[in-house]
mmCIF file of C-alpha atoms in Angstrom:
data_model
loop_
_atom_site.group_PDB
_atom_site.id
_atom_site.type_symbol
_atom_site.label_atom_id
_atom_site.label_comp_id
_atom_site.label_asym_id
_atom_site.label_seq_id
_atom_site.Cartn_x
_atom_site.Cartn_y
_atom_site.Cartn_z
ATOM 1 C CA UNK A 1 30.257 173.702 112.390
ATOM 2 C CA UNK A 2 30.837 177.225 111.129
ATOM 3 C CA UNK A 3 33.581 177.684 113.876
ATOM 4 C CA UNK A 4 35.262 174.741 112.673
ATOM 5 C CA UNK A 5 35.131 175.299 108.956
ATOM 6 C CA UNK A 6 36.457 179.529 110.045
ATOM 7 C CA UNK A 7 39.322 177.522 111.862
ATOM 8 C CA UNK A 8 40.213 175.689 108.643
ATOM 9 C CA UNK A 9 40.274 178.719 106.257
ATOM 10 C CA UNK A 10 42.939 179.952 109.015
ATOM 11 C CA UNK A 11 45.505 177.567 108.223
ATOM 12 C CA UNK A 12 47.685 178.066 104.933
ATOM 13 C CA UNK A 13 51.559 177.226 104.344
ATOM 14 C CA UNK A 14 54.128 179.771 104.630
ATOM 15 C CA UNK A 15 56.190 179.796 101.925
ATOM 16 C CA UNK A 16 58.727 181.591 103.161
ATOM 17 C CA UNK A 17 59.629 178.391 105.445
ATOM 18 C CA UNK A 18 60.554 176.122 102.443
ATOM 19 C CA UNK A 19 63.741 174.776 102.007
ATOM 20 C CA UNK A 20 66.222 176.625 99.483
ATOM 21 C CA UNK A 21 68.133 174.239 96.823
ATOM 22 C CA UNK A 22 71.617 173.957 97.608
ATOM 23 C CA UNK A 23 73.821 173.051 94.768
ATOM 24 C CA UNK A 24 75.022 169.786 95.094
ATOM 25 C CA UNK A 25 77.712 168.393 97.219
ATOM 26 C CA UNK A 26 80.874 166.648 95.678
ATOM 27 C CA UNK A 27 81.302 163.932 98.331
ATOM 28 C CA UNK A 28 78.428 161.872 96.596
ATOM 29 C CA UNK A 29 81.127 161.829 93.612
ATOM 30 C CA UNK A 30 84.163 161.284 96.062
ATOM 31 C CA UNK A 31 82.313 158.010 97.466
ATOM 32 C CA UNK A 32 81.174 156.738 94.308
ATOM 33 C CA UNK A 33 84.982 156.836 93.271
ATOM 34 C CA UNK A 34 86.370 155.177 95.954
ATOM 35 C CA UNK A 35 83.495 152.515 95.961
ATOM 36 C CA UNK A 36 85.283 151.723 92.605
ATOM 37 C CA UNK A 37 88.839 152.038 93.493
ATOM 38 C CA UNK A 38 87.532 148.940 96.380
ATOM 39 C CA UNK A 39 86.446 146.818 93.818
ATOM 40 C CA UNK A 40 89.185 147.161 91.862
ATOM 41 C CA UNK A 41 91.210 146.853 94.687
ATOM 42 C CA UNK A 42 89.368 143.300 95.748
ATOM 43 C CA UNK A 43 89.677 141.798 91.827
ATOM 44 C CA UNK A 44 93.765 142.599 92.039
ATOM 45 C CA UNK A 45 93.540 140.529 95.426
ATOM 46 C CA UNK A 46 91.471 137.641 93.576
ATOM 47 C CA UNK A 47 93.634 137.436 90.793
ATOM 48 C CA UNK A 48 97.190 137.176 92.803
ATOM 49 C CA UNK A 49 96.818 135.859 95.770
ATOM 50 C CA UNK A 50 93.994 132.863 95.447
ATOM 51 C CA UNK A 51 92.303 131.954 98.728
ATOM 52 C CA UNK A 52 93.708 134.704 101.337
ATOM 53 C CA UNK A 53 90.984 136.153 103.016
ATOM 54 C CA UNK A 54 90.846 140.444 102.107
ATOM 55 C CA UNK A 55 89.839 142.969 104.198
ATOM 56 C CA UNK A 56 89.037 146.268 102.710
ATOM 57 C CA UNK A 57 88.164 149.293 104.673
ATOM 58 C CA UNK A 58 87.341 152.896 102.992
ATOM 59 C CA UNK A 59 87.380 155.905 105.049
ATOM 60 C CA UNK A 60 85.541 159.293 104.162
ATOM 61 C CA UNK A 61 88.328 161.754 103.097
ATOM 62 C CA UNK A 62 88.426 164.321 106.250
ATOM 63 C CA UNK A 63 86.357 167.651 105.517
ATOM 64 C CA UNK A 64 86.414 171.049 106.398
ATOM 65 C CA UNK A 65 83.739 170.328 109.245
ATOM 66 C CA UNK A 66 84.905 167.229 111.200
ATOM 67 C CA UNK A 67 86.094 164.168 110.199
ATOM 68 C CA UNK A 68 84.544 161.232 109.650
ATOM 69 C CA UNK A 69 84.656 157.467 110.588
ATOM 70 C CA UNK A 70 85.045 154.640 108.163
ATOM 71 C CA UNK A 71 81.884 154.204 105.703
ATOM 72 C CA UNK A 72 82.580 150.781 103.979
ATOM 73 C CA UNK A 73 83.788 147.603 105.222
ATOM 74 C CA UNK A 74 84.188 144.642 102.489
ATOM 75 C CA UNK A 75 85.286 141.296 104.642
ATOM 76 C CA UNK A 76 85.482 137.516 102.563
ATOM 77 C CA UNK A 77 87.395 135.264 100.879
ATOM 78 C CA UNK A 78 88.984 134.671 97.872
ATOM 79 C CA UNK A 79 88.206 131.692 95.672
ATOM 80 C CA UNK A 80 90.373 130.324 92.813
ATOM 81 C CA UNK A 81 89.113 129.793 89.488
ATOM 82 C CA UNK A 82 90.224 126.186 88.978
ATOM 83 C CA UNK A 83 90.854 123.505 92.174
ATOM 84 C CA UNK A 84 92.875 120.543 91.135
ATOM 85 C CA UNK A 85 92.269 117.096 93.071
ATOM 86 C CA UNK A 86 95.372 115.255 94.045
ATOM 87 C CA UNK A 87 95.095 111.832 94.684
ATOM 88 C CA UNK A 88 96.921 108.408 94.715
ATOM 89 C CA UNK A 89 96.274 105.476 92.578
ATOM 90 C CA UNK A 90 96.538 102.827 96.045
ATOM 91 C CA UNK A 91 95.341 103.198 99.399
ATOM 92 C CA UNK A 92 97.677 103.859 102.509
ATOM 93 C CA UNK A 93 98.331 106.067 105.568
ATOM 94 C CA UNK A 94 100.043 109.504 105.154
ATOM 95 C CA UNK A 95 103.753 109.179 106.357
ATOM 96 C CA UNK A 96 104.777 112.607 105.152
ATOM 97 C CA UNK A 97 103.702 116.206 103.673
ATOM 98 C CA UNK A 98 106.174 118.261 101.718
ATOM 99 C CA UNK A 99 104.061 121.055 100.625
ATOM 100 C CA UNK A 100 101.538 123.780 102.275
ATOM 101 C CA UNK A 101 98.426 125.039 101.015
ATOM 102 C CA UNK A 102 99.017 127.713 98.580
ATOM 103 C CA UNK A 103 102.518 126.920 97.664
ATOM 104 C CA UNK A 104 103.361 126.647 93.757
ATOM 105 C CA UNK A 105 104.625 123.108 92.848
ATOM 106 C CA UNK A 106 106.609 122.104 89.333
ATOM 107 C CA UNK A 107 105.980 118.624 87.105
ATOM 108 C CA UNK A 108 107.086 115.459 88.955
ATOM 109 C CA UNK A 109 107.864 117.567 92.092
ATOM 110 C CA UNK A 110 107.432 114.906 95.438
ATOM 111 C CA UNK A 111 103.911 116.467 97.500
ATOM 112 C CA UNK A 112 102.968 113.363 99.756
ATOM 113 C CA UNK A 113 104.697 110.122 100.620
ATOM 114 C CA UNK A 114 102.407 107.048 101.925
ATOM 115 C CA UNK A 115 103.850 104.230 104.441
ATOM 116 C CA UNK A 116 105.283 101.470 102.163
ATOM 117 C CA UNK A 117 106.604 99.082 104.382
ATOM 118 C CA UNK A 118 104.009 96.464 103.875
ATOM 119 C CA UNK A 119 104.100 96.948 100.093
ATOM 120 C CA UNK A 120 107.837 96.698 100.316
ATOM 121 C CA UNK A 121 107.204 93.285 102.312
ATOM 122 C CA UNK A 122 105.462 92.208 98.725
ATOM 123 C CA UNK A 123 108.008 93.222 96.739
ATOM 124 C CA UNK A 124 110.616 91.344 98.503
ATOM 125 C CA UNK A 125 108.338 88.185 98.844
ATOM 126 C CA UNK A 126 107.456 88.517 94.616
ATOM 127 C CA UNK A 127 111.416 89.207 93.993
ATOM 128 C CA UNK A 128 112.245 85.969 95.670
ATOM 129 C CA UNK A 129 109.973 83.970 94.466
ATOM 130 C CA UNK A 130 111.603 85.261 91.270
ATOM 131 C CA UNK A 131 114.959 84.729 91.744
ATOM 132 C CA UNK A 132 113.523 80.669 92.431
ATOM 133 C CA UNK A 133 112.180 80.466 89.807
ATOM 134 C CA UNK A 134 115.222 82.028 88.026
ATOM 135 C CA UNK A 135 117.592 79.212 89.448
ATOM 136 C CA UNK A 136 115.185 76.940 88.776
ATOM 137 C CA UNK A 137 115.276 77.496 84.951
ATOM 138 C CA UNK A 138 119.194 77.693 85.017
ATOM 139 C CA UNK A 139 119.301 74.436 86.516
ATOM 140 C CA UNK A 140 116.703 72.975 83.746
ATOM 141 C CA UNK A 141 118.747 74.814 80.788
ATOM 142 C CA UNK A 142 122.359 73.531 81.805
ATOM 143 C CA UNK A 143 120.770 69.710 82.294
ATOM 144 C CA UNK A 144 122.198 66.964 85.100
ATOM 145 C CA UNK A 145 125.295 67.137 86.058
ATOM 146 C CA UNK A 146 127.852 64.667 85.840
ATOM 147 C CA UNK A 147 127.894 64.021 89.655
ATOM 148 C CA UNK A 148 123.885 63.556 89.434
ATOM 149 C CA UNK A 149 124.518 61.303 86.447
ATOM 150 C CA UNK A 150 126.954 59.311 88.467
ATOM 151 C CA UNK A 151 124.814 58.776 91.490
ATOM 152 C CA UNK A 152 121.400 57.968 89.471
ATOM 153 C CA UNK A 153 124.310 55.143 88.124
ATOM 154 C CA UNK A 154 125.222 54.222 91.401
ATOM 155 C CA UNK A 155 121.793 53.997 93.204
ATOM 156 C CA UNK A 156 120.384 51.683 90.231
ATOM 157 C CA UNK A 157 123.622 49.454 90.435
ATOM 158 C CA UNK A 158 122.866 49.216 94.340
ATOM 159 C CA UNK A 159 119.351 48.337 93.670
ATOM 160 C CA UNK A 160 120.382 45.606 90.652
ATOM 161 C CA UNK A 161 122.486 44.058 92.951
ATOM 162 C CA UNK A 162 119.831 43.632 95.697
ATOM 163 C CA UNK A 163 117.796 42.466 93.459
ATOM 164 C CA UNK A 164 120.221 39.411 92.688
ATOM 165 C CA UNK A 165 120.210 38.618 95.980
ATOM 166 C CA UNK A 166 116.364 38.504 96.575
ATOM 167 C CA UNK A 167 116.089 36.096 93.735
ATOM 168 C CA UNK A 168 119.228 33.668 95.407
ATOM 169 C CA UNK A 169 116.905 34.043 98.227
ATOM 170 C CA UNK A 170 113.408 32.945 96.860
ATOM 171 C CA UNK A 171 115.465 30.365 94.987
ATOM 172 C CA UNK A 172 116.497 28.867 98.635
ATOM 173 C CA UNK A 173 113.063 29.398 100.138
ATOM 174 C CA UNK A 174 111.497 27.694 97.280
ATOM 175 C CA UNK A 175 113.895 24.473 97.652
ATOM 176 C CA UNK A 176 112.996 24.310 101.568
ATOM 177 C CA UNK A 177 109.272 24.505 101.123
ATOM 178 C CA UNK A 178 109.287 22.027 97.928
ATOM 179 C CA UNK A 179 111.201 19.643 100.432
ATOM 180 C CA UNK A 180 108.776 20.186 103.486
ATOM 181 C CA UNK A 181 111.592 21.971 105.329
ATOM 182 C CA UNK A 182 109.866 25.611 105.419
ATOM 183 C CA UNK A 183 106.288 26.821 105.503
ATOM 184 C CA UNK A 184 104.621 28.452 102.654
ATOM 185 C CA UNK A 185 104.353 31.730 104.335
ATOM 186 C CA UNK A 186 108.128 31.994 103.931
ATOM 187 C CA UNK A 187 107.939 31.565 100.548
ATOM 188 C CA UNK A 188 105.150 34.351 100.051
ATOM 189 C CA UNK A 189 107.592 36.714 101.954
ATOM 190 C CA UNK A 190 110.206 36.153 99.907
ATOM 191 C CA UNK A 191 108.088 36.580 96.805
ATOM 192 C CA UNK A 192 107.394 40.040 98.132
ATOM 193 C CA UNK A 193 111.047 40.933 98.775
ATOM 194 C CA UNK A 194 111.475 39.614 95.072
ATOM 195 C CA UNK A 195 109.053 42.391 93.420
ATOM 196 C CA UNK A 196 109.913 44.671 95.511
ATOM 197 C CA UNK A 197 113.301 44.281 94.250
ATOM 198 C CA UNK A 198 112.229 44.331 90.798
ATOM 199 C CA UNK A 199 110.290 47.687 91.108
ATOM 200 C CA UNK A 200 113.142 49.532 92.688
ATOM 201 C CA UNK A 201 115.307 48.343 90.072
ATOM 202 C CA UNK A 202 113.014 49.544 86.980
ATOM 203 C CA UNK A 203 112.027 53.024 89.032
ATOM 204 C CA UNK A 204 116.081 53.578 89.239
ATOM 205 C CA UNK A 205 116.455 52.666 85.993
ATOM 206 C CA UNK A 206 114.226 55.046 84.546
ATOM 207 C CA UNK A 207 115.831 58.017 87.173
ATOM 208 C CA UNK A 208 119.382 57.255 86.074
ATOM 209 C CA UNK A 209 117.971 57.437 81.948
ATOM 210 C CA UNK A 210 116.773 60.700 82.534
ATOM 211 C CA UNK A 211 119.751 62.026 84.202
ATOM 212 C CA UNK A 212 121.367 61.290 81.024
ATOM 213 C CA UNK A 213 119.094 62.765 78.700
ATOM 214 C CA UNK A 214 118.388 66.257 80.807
ATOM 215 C CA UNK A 215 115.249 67.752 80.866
ATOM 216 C CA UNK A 216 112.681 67.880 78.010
ATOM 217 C CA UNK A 217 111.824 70.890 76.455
ATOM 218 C CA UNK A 218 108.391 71.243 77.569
ATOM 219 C CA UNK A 219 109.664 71.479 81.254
ATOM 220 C CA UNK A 220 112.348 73.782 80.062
ATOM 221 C CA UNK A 221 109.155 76.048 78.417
ATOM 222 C CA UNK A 222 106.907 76.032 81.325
ATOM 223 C CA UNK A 223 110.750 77.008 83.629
ATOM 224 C CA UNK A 224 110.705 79.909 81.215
ATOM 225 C CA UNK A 225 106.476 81.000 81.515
ATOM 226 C CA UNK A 226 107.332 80.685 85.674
ATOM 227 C CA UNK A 227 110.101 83.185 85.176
ATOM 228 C CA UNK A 228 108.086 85.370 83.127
ATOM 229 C CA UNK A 229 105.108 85.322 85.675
ATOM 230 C CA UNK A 230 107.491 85.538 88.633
ATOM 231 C CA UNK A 231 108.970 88.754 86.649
ATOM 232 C CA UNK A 232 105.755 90.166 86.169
ATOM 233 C CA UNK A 233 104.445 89.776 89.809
ATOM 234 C CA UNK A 234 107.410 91.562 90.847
ATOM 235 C CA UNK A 235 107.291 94.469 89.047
ATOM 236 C CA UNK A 236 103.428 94.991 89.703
ATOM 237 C CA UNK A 237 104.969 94.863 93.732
ATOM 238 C CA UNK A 238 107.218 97.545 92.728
#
């Protein structure tokens, strides 16, 4: 025990083996600067060219000793401050793409065009049914015309007249059965024949009355709501 604590008293620290301050270096300073001059660097970047990936390396100026290898590598991306969504108001298959990403683009400048040719199928259907509708109210608005007139005329005359003769007939038949010469069946057939007559004469009547007055307003009115609705459908195609 007494050789151990001897041993101990033995061992003390020599100061003359302690490190002398040396005055301190400037290349702490020189990095610090150029750590700054990177970040400045990488803002410029963010602020003019939005979403281009930056790489930024910053090499250790040489010394008088050796030089030295690269002490800072910065490696990302750029992200914008705003992102606008572009989208259409209908549904449909990109046909064509006029722009690329990061390409400035003015007010009412063309970016994207869709496949129409099934939406142009509706627009041609809805403009025809349109332009029917359109003769359709021409025709009401100008009334019959004197040829339609004429043949309403002509088709009731045709059916007065065969009329006349169903009754000359019945009048015959009549005779024959009253006399015993002709069944009663014949005389029910001829009865038929005779309304018949009568109906076609009052329904051509009627037509040929018409013809001369034109149409009513109320058909001339709903003419005008089909054009308007026809219109309508046909510019909602568009």
């Amino acid at each position: 025990m007494d050789k151990v604590s001897g041993e101990l008293h033995k061992l003390k620290i020599d100061k003359s083996m302690r490190p002398q301050h040396r005055p301190r270096s400037t290349k702490g300073v020189v990095i610090g600067l150029l750590v700054v001059v990177v970040a400045a660097l990488i803002a410029f970047i963010a602020f003019r060219q939005p979403g281009v990936a930056a790489t930024v390396t910053v090499v250790r100026p040489r010394l008088e000793t050796a030089s030295r290898s690269a002490v800072l590598v910065a490696t990302g991306y750029v992200i914008p401050h705003h992102k606008i969504q572009v989208g259409s108001k209908i549904m449909g298959r990109v046909a064509w793409i006029g722009v690329e990403k990061g390409e400035h683009v003015r007010a009412g400048q063309l970016v994207v065009r869709l496949e129409d040719r099934e939406y142009r199928a509706q627009h041609d259907q809805a403009r025809a049914a349109f332009e029917t509708a359109q003769a359709r109210l021409n025709e009401l608005e100008q009334g019959s015309r004197p040829e339609e007139i004429d043949r309403a005329r002509s088709d009731m005359e045709r059916a007065a007249a065969q009329l006349r003769t169903e009754e000359a007939q019945f009048r015959r038949i009549e005779g024959l059965v009253r006399e015993g010469v002709s069944a009663a069946q014949a005389l029910d057939e001829a009865r038929g024949r005779l309304d018949g007559a009568r109906a076609n004469v009052a329904s051509l009547t009627k037509t040929y009355e018409l013809a001369r007055k034109g149409p009513r307003e109320e058909q001339i009115a709903s003419g005008r709501s089909e054009v308007e609705r026809a219109r309508a459908a046909m510019e909602y195609a568009r």
